[in-house]
Short mmCIF file of C-alpha atoms and ligand atoms in Angstrom, two decimals:
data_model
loop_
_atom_site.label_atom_id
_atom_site.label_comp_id
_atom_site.label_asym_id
_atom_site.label_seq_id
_atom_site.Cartn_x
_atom_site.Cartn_y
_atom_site.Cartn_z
CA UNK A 1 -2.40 -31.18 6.89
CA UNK A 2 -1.15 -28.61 9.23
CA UNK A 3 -1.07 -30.20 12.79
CA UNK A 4 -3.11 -28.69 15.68
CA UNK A 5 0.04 -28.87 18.25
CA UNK A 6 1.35 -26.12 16.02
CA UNK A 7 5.37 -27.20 15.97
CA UNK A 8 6.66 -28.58 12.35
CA UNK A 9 8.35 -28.06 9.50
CA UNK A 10 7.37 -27.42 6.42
CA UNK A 11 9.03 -28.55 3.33
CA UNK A 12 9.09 -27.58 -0.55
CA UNK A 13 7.22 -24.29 0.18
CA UNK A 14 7.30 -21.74 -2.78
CA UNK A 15 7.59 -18.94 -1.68
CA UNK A 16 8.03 -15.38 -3.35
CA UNK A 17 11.52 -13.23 -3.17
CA UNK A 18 9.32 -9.76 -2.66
CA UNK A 19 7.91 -11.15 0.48
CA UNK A 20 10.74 -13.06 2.15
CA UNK A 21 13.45 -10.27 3.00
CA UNK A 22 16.47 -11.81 3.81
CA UNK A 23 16.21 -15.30 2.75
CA UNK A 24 19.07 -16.17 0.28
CA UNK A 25 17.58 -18.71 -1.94
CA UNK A 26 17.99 -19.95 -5.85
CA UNK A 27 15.00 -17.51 -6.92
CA UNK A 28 13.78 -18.22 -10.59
CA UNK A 29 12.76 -16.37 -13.01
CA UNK A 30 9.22 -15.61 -11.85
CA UNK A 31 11.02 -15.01 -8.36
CA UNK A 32 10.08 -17.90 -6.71
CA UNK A 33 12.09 -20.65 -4.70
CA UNK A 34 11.39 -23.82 -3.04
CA UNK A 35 12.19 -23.24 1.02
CA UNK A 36 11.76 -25.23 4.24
CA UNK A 37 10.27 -23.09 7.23
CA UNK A 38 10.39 -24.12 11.05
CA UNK A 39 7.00 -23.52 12.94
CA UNK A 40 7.52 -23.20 16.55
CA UNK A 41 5.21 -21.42 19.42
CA UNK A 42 3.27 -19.27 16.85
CA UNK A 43 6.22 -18.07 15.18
CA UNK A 44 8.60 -18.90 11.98
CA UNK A 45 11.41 -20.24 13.83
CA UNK A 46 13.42 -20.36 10.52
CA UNK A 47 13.16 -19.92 6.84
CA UNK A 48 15.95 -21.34 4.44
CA UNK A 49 16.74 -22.67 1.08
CA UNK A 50 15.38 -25.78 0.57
CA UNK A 51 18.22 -28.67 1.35
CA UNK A 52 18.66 -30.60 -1.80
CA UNK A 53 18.81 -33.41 0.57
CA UNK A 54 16.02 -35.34 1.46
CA UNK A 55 13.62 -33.43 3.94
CA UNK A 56 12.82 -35.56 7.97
CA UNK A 57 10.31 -37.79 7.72
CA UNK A 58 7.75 -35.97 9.84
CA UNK A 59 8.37 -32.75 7.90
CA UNK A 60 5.09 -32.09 5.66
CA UNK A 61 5.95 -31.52 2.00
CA UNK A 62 3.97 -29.26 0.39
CA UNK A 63 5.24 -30.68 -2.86
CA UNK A 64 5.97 -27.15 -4.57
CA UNK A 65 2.57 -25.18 -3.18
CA UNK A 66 2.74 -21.61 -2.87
CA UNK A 67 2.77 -19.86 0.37
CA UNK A 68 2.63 -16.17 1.13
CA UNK A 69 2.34 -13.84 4.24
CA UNK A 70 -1.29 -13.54 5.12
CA UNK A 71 -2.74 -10.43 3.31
CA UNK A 72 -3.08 -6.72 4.35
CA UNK A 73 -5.98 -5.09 3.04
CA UNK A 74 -5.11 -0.94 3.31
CA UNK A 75 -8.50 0.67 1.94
CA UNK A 76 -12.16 -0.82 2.74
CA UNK A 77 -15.59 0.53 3.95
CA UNK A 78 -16.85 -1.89 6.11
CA UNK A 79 -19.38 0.54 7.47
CA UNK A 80 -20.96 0.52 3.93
CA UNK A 81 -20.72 -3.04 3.15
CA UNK A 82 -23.09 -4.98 1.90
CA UNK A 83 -26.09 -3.15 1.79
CA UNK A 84 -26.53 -3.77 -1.73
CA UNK A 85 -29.83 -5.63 -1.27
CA UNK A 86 -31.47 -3.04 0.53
CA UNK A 87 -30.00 -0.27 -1.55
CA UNK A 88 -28.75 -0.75 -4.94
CA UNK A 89 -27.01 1.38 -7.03
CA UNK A 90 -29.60 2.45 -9.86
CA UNK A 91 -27.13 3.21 -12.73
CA UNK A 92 -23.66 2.21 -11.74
CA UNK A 93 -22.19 5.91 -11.76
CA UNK A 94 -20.22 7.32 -8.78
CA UNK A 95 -23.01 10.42 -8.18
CA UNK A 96 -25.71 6.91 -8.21
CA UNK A 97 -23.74 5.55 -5.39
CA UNK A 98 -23.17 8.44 -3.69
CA UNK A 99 -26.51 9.55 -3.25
CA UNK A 100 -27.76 6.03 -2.64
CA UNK A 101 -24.95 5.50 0.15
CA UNK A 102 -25.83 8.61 1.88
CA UNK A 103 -29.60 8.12 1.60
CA UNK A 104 -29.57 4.52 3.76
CA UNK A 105 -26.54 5.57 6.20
CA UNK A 106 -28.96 8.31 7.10
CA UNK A 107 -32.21 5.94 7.15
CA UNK A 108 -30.31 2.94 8.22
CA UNK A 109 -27.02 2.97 9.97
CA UNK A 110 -27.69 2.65 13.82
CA UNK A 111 -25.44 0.97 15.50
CA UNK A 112 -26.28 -2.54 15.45
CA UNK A 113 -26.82 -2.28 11.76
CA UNK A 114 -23.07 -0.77 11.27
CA UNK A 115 -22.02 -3.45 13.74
CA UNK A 116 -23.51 -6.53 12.40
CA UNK A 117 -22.47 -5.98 8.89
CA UNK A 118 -18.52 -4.85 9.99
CA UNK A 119 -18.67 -8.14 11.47
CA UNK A 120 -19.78 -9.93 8.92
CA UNK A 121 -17.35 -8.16 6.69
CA UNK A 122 -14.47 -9.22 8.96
CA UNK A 123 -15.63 -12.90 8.97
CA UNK A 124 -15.32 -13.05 5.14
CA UNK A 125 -11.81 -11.01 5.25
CA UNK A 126 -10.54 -13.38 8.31
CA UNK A 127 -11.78 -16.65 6.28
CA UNK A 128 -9.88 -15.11 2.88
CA UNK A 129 -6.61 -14.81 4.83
CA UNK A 130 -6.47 -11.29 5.76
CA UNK A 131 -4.73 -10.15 9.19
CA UNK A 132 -4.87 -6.29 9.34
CA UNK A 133 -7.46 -3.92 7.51
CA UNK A 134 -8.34 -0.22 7.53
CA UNK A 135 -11.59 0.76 6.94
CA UNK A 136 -12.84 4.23 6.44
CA UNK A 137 -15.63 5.21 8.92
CA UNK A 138 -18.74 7.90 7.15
CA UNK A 139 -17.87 10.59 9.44
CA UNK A 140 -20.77 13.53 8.05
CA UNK A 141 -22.76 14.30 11.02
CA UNK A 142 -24.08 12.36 13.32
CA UNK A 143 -22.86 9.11 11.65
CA UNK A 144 -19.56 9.62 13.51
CA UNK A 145 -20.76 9.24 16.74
CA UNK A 146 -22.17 6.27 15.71
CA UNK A 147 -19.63 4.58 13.98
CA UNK A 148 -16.25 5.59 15.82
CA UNK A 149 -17.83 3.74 19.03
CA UNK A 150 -18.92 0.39 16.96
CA UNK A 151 -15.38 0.21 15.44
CA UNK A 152 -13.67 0.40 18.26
CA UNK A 153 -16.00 -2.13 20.02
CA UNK A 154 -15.12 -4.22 16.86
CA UNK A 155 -11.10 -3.47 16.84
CA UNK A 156 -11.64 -5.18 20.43
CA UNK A 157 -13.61 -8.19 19.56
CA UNK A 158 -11.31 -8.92 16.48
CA UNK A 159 -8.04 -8.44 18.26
CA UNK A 160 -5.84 -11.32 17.83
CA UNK A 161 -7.29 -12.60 14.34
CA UNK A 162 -7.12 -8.97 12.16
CA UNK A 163 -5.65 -5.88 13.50
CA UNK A 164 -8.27 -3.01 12.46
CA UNK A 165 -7.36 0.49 11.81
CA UNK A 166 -9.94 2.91 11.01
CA UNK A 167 -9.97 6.84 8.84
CA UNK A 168 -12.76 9.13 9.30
CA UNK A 169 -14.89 9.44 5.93
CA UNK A 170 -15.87 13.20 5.05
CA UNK A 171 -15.86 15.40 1.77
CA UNK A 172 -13.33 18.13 2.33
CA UNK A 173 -16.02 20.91 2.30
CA UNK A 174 -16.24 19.54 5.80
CA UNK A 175 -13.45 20.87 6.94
CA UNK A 176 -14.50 24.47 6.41
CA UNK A 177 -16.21 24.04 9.89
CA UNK A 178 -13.01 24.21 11.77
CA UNK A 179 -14.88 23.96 15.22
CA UNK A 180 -16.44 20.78 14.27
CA UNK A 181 -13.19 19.51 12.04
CA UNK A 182 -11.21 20.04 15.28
CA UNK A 183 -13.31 18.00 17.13
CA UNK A 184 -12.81 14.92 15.12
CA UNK A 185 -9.78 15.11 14.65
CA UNK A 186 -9.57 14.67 18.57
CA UNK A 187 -11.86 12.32 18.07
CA UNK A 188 -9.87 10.24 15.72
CA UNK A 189 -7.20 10.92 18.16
CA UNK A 190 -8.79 9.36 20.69
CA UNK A 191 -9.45 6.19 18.64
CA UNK A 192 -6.04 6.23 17.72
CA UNK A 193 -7.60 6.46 13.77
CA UNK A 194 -6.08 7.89 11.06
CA UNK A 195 -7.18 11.41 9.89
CA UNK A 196 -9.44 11.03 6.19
CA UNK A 197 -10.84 13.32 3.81
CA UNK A 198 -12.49 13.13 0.18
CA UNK A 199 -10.35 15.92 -1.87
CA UNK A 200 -11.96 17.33 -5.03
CA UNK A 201 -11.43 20.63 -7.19
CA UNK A 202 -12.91 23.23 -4.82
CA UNK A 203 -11.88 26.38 -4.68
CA UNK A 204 -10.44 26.56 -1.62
CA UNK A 205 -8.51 23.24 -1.80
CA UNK A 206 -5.30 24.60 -0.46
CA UNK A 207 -6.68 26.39 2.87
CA UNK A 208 -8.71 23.52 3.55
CA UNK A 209 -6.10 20.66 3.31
CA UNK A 210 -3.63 23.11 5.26
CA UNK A 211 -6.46 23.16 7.86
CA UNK A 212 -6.27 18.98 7.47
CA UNK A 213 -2.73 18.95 7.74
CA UNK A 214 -2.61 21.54 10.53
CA UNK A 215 -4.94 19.46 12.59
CA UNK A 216 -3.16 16.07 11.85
CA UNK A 217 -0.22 17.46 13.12
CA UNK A 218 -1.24 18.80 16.42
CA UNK A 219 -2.64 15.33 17.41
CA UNK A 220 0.11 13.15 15.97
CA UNK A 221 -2.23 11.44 13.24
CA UNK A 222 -1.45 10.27 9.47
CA UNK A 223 -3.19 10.78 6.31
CA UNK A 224 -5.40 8.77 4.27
CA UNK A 225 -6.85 10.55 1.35
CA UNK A 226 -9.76 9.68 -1.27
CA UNK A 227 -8.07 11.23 -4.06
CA UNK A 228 -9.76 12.37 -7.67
CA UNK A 229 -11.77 9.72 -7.98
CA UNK A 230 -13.08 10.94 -11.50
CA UNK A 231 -11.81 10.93 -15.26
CA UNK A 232 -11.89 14.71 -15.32
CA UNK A 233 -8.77 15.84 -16.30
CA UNK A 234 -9.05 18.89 -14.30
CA UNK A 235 -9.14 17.32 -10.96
CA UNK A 236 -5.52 17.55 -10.01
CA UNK A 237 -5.87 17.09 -6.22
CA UNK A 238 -2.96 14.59 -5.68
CA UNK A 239 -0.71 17.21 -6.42
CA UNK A 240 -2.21 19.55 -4.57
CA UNK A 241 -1.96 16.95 -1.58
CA UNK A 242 1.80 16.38 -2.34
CA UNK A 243 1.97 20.25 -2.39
CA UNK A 244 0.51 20.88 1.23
CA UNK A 245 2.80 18.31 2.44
CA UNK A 246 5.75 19.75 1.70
CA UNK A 247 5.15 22.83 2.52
CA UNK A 248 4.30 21.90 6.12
CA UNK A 249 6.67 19.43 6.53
CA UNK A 250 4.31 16.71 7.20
CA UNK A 251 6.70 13.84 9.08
CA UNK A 252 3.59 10.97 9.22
CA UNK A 253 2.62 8.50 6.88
CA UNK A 254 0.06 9.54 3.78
CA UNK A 255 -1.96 7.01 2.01
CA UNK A 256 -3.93 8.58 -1.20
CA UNK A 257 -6.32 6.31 -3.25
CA UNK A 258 -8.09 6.45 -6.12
CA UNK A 259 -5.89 9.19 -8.36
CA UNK A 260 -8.16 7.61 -11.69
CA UNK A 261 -8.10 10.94 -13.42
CA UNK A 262 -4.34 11.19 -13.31
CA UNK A 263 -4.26 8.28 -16.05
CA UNK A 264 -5.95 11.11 -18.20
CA UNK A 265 -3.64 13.93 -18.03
CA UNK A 266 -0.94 14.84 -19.94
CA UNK A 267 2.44 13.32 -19.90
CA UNK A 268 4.36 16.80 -18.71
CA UNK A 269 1.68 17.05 -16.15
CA UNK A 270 1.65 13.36 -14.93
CA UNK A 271 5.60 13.88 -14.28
CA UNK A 272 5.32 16.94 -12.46
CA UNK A 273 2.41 15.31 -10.33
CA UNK A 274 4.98 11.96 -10.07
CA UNK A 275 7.70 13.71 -9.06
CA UNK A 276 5.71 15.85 -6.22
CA UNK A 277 4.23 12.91 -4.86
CA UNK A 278 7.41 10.80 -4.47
CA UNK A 279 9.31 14.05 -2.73
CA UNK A 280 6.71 14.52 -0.79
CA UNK A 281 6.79 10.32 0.16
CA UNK A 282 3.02 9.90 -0.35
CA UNK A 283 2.48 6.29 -1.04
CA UNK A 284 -0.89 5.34 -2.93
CA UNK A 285 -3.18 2.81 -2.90
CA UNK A 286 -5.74 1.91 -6.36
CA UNK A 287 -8.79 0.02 -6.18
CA UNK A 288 -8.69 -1.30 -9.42
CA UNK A 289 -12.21 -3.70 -9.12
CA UNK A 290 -14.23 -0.46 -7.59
CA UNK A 291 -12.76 1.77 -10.48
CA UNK A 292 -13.40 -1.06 -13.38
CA UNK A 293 -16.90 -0.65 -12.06
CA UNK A 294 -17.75 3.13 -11.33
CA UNK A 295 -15.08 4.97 -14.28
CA UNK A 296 -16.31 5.37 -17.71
CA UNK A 297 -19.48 4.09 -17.22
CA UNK A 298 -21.77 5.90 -20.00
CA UNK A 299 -24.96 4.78 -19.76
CA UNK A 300 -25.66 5.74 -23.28
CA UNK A 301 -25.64 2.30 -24.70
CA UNK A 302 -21.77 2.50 -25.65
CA UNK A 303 -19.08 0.62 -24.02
CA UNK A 304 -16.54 1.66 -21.57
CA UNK A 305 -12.82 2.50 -23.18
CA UNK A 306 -10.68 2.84 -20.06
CA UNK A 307 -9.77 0.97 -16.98
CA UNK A 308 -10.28 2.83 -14.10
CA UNK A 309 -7.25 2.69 -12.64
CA UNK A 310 -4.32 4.74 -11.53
CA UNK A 311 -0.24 4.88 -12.74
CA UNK A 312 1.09 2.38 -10.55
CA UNK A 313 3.70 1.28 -12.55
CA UNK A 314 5.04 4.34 -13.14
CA UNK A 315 5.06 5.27 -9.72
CA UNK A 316 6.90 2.47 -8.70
CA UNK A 317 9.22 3.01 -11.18
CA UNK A 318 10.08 6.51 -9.07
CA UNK A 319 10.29 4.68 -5.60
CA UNK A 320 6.85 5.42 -4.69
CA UNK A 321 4.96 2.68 -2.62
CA UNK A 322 2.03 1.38 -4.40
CA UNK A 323 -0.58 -1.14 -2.74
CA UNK A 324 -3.83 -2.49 -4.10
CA UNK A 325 -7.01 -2.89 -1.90
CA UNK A 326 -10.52 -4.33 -1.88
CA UNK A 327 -12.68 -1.17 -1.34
CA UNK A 328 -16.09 -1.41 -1.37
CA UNK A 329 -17.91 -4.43 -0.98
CA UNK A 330 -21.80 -5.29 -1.92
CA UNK A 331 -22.55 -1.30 -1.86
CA UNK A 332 -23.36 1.01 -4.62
CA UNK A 333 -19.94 1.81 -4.99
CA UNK A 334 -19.33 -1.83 -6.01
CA UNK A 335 -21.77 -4.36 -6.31
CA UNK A 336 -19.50 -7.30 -5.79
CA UNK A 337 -16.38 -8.23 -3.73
CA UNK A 338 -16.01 -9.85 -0.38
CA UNK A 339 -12.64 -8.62 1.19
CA UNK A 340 -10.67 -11.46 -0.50
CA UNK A 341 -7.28 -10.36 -1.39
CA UNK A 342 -6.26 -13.07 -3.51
CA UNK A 343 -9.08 -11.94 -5.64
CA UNK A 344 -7.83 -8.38 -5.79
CA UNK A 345 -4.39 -9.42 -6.57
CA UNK A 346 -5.92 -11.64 -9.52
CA UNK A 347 -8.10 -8.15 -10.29
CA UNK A 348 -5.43 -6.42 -10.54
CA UNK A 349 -2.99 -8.74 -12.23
CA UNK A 350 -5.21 -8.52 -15.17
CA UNK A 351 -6.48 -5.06 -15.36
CA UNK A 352 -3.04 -3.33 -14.12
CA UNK A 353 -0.95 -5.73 -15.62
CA UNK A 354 0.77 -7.48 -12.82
CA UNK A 355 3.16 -9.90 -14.69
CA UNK A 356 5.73 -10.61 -17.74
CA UNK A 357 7.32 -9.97 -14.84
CA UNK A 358 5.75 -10.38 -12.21
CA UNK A 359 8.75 -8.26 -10.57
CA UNK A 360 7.86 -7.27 -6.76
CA UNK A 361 4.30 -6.85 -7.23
CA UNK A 362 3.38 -9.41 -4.77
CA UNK A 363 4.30 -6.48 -1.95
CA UNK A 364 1.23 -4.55 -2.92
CA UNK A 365 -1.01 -7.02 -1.30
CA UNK A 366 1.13 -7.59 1.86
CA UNK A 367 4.49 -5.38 3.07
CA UNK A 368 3.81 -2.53 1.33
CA UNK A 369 0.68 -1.76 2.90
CA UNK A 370 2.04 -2.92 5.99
CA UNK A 371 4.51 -0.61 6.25
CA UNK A 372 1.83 1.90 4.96
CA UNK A 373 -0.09 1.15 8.11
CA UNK A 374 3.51 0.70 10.39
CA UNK A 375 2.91 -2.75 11.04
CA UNK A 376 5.80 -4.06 11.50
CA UNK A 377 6.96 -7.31 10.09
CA UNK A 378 3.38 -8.06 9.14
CA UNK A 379 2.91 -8.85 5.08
CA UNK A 380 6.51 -10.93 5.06
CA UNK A 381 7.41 -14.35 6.18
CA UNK A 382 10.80 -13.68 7.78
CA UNK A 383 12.39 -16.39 10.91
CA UNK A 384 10.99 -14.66 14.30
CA UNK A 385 7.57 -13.40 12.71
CA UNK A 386 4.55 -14.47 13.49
CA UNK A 387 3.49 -17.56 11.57
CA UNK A 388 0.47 -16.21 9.61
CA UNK A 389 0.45 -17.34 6.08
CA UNK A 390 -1.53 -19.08 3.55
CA UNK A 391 -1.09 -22.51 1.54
CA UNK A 392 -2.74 -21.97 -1.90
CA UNK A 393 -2.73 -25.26 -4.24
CA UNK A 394 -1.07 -22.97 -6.85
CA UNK A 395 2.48 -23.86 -7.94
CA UNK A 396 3.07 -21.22 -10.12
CA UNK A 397 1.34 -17.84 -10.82
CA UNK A 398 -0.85 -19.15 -13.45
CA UNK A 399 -2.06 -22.03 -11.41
CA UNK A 400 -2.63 -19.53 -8.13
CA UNK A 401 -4.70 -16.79 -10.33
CA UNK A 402 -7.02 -19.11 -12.46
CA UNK A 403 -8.80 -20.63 -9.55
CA UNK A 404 -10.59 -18.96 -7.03
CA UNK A 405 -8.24 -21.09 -4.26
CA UNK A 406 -11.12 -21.87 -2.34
CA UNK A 407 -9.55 -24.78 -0.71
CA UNK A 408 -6.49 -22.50 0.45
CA UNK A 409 -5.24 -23.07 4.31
CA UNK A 410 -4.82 -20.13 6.30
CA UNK A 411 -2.13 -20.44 9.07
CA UNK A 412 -2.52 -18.22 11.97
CA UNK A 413 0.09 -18.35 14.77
CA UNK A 414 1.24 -21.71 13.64
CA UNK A 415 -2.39 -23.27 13.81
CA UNK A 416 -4.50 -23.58 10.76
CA UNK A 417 -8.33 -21.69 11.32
CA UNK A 418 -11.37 -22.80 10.66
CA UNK A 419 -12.38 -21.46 7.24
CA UNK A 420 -16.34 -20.60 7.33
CA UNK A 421 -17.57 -17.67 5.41
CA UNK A 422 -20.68 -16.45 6.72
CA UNK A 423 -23.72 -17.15 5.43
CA UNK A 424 -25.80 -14.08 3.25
CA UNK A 425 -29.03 -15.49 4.83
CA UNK A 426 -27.66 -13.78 8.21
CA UNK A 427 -27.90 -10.19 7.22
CA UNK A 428 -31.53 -10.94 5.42
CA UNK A 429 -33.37 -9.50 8.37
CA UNK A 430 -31.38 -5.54 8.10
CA UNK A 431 -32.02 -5.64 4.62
CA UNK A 432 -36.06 -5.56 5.02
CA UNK A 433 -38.33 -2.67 4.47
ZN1 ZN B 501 -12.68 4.10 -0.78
#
């Protein structure tokens, strides 16, 4: 359907009104409109209304299908991924995956092992429609000189088809060795990575993230924080995040994810955490298929009562940019998944409540985190972008998020790729003994 020489038009193209800045355009009520977009050298030439008059012969008419920017996927662990059948999770609970993650990265997670499942991981992502992903690397000793090496290797090999960023991985008791915090942070540095922590009530929360923030500022890095992952009401670490920023006048980007136990607190104290965040310009990403899994899972033979996830509507409400992203994938944090974004968006759609209106929600998958991750233009179709985008058969949203759109066409620069999802047979052979 799309031709190899990678010059046409396309005609009768839905597209979405949060992900096509500037194009004026009879938008309906679900904030769609019918447009006609120039493909020329890679690039969207143009993007306009559609003409009511007939469309040129050679144009192809996508009769109505929906097309959106190819996806941006702001928070994975592609280091973990799928090592489910090696090491399950053995209840479910967060502490289960945690101490079955850390048992096989320190049995397990040479180099080759880290590097043939990223890969693999990418393959699925690419396949799905996804052009730019940040992974968080395990950075607890001596995984990090493992796995900053393999990524960047990766970042190399996969230039082109998804643009990689990587954040270092550590519990923020970590930091309290400032000799070894310092060095990889220059690490990260080095990588040109983004600077990660886990944050959880510890005592000395403040001193430690002004020791994160201190060191993120002398190299130039931004933020990406694991954030209260938990339905303890007590864990309050987003504000305390929002806190440390503003007092040193943090000037990068901060991504915080997670934030589950903030859906728990108090109305007065939810504000005062809303308001901090959104002075302080922290933008936040939930992982609303991971936290469906791991959150209120009882193991007592009752049911679970809440869904896991974070306030994003009412932080969007205040101006604060919200994304949604894959996660885990096939590791005890989440025994499922497989870096597909339209199946997060359908996720959360349901579980966060995407729709009746729809609204601008479509920006969580794409330009928000984009802009999260300053790349620019990527997660829009606008006329001098790069033509990456996908053809679903959808026609509307209820058509696009019943099916699985396995059939969907992914366009990069103009030309559309071949869509093979590797085969689980492949990683058989790491997942022995
Ligand atoms: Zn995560």
């Amino acid at each position: 359907m799309i031709p190899a020489s990678g010059s046409y038009q396309l005609a009768n193209a839905r597209v979405h009104r949060s992900l096509t800045p500037g194009l004026a355009a009879p938008f309906d009520a679900d904030g769609f409109a019918l447009a006609e977009l120039l493909v020329a050298d890679g690039k969207i030439a143009s993007i306009v209304a559609q003409a009511k008059s007939k469309a040129p012969a050679d144009a192809i008419d996508l009769a109505g299908r929906i097309v959106l920017p190819c996806f941006v996927d702001c928070h994975t662990h592609i280091d973990k991924g799928h090592i489910w059948p090696r090491k399950p999770n053995p209840d479910g609970t967060f502490m289960g995956a945690l101490n079955a993650t850390g048992a096989d990265r320190a049995a397990r997670w040479s180099a080759e092992d880290v590097a043939r499942r990223m890969d693999f991981s990418l393959r699925s992502a690419y396949a799905h429609g996804t052009k730019a992903l940040r992974t968080h690397l395990d950075s607890v000793p001596p995984q990090e000189e493992i796995s900053w090496p393999v990524f960047e290797t990766m970042r190399e090999k996969w230039r082109g088809r998804i643009d990689l960023q990587a954040a270092c991985l550590l519990g923020i008791e970590g930091v309290r060795d400032k000799a070894w915090f310092e060095r990889l942070a220059k690490r990260v540095a080095a990588a040109k990575g983004v600077l990660g922590v886990v944050t959880y009530m510890v005592p000395d929360l403040e001193e430690l993230l002004d020791q994160v923030f201190a060191q993120a500022i002398e190299h130039g890095l931004d933020l990406d924080f694991h954030a209260d992952e938990t339905d303890d009401v007590a864990a309050i670490s987003l504000k305390k995040i929002a806190e440390a920023s503003l007092w040193n006048s943090f000037e990068g980007n901060i991504l915080v994810g997670h934030c589950c136990s903030l859906a728990r607190q108090p109305d007065l104290e939810v504000l005062d955490t809303l308001d901090k965040v959104a002075k302080a310009r922290l933008a936040v990403v939930s992982l609303p298929m991971c936290n469906l899994y791991l959150q209120d899972r009882r193991n007592n033979g009752t049911t679970p009562r809440w869904r896991g996830v974070t306030l994003l509507h009412e932080m969007k409400a205040r101006g604060i940019k919200v994304a949604v992203a894959s996660d885990n994938t096939r590791d005890p944090f989440y025994a499922y998944g497989d870096l597909d974004m339209l199946e997060v968006y359908r996720m959360a759609t349901r579980i966060l409540h995407f729709d009746h209106p729809v609204g601008d929600w479509p920006r969580a998958v794409a330009a928000t985190p984009a802009e999260v991750m300053r790349l620019d233009g990527a997660g829009t179709l606008a006329a001098g972008g790069s033509a990456d985008f996908i053809v679903f058969k959808g026609r509307n949203w209820t058509e696009l998020l019943s099916r699985p759109e396995s059939d969907r066409i992914v366009v990069r620069e103009g030309r559309a790729i071949e869509r093979q999802l590797p085969d689980y047979a492949e990683l058989d052979e790491l997942m022995v003994g």
